[in-house]
PDB file of C-alpha atoms in Angstrom:
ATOM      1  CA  UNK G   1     -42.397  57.996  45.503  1.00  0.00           C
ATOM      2  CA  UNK G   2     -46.066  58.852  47.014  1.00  0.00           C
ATOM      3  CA  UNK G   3     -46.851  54.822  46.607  1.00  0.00           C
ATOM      4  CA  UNK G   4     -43.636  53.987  48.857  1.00  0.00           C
ATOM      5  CA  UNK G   5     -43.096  57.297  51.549  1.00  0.00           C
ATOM      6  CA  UNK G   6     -40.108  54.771  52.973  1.00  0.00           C
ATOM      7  CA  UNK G   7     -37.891  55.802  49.986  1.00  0.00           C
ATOM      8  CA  UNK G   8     -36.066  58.922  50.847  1.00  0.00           C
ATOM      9  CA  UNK G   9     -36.286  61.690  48.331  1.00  0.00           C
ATOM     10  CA  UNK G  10     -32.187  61.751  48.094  1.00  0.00           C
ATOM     11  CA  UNK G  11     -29.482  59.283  47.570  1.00  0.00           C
ATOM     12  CA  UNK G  12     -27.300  60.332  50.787  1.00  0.00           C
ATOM     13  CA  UNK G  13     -27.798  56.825  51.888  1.00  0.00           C
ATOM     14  CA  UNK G  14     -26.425  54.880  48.777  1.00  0.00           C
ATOM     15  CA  UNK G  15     -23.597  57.542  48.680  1.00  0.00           C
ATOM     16  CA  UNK G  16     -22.297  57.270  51.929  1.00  0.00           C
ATOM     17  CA  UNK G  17     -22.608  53.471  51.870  1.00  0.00           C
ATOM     18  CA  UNK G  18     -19.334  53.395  49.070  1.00  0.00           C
ATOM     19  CA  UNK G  19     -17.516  56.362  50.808  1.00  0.00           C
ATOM     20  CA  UNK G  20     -15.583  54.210  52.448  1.00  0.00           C
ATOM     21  CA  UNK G  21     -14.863  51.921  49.790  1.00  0.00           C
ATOM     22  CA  UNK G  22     -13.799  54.352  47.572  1.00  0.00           C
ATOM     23  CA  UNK G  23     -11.276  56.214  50.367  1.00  0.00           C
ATOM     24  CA  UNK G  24      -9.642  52.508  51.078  1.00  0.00           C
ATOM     25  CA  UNK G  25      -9.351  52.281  47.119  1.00  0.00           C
ATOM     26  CA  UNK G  26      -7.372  55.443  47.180  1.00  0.00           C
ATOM     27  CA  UNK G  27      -5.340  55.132  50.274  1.00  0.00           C
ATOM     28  CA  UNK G  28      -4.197  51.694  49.467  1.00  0.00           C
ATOM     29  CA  UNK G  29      -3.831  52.184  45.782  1.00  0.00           C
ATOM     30  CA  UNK G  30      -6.295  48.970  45.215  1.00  0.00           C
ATOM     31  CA  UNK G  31      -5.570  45.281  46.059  1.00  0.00           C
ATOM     32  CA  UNK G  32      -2.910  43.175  44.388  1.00  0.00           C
ATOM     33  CA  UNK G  33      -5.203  40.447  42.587  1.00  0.00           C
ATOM     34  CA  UNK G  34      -8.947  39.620  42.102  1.00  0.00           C
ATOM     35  CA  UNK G  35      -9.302  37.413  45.049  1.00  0.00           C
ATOM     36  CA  UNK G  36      -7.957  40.476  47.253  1.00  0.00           C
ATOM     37  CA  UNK G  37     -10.698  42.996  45.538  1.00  0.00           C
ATOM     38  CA  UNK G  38     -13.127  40.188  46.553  1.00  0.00           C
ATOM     39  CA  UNK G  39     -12.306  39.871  50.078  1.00  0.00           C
ATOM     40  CA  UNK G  40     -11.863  43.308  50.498  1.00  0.00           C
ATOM     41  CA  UNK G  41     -15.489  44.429  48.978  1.00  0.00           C
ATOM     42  CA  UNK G  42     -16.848  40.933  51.086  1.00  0.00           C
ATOM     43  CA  UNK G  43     -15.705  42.602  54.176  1.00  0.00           C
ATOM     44  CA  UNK G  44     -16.629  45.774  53.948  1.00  0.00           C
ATOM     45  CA  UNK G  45     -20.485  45.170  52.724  1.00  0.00           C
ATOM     46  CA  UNK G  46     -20.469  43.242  55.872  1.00  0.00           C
ATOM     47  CA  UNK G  47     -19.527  45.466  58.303  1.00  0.00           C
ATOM     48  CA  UNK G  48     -21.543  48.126  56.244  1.00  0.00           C
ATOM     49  CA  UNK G  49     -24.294  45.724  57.052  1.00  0.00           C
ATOM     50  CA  UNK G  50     -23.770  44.771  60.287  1.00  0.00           C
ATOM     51  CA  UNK G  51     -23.442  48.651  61.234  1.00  0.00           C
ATOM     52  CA  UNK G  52     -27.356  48.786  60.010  1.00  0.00           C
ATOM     53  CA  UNK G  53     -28.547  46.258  62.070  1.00  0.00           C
ATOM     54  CA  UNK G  54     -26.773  47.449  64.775  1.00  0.00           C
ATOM     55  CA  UNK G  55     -24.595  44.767  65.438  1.00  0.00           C
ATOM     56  CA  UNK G  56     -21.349  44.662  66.271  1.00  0.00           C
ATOM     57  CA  UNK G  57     -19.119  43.756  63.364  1.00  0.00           C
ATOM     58  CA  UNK G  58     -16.400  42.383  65.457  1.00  0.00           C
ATOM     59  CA  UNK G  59     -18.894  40.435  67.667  1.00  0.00           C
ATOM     60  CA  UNK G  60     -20.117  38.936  64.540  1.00  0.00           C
ATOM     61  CA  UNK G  61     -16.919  37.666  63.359  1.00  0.00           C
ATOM     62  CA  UNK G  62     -16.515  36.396  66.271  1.00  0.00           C
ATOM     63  CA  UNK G  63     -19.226  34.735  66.640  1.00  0.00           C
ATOM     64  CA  UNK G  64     -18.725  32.649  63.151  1.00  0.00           C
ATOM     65  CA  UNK G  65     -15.345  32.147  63.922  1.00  0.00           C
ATOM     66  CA  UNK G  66     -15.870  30.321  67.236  1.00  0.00           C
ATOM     67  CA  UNK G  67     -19.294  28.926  65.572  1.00  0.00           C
ATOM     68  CA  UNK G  68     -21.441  29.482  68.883  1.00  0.00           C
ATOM     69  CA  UNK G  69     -23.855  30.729  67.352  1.00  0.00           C
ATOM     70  CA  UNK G  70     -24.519  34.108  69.834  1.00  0.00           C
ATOM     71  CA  UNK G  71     -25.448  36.143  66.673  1.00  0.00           C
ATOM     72  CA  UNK G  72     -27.924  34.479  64.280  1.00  0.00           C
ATOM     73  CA  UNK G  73     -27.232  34.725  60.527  1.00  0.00           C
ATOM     74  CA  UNK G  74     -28.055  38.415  59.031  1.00  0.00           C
ATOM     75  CA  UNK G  75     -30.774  37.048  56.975  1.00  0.00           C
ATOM     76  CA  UNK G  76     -32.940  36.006  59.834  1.00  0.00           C
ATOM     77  CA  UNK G  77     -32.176  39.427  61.293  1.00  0.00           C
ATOM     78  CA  UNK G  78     -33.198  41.438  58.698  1.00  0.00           C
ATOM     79  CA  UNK G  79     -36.466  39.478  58.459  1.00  0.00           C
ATOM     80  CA  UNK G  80     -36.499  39.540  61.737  1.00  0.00           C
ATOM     81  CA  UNK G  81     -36.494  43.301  61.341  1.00  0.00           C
ATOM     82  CA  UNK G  82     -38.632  43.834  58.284  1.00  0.00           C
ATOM     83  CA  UNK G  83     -41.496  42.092  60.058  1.00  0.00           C
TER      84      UNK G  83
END
């Protein structure tokens, strides 16, 4: 902790970060096969991501969808970012 000061002292970050995972779990009473829980946990660590970097999740879909480009891939972001 006093070697890294960037590390919060608290976990509020990790715990809010599956809050919404775990409602949708509940709500929906969970997803019908395996490939379901994957594409449901695939699409909510991306927008969970994208709401980080402050991009628009929606944009980004959009974006890979059409293929143009307009958004570069989250990687480079988040180097671009850490730099």
């Amino acid at each position: 902790m006093l070697e890294v000061p960037q590390v919060p002292l608290h976990n509020n970050g990790a715990e809010s970060d599956i809050r919404e995972y775990v409602t949708r779990r509940k709500v929906s009473g969970g997803t019908r096969s395996e490939a379901g829980r994957r594409a449901r946990d695939t699409l909510v660590g991306l927008k969970k991501t994208c709401r980080k970097l402050g991009i628009s999740f929606w944009q980004f879909l959009i974006s890979r969808l059409r293929g143009d480009g307009q958004i570069p891939p989250l990687p480079d972001v988040i180097r671009t970012l850490a730099s």
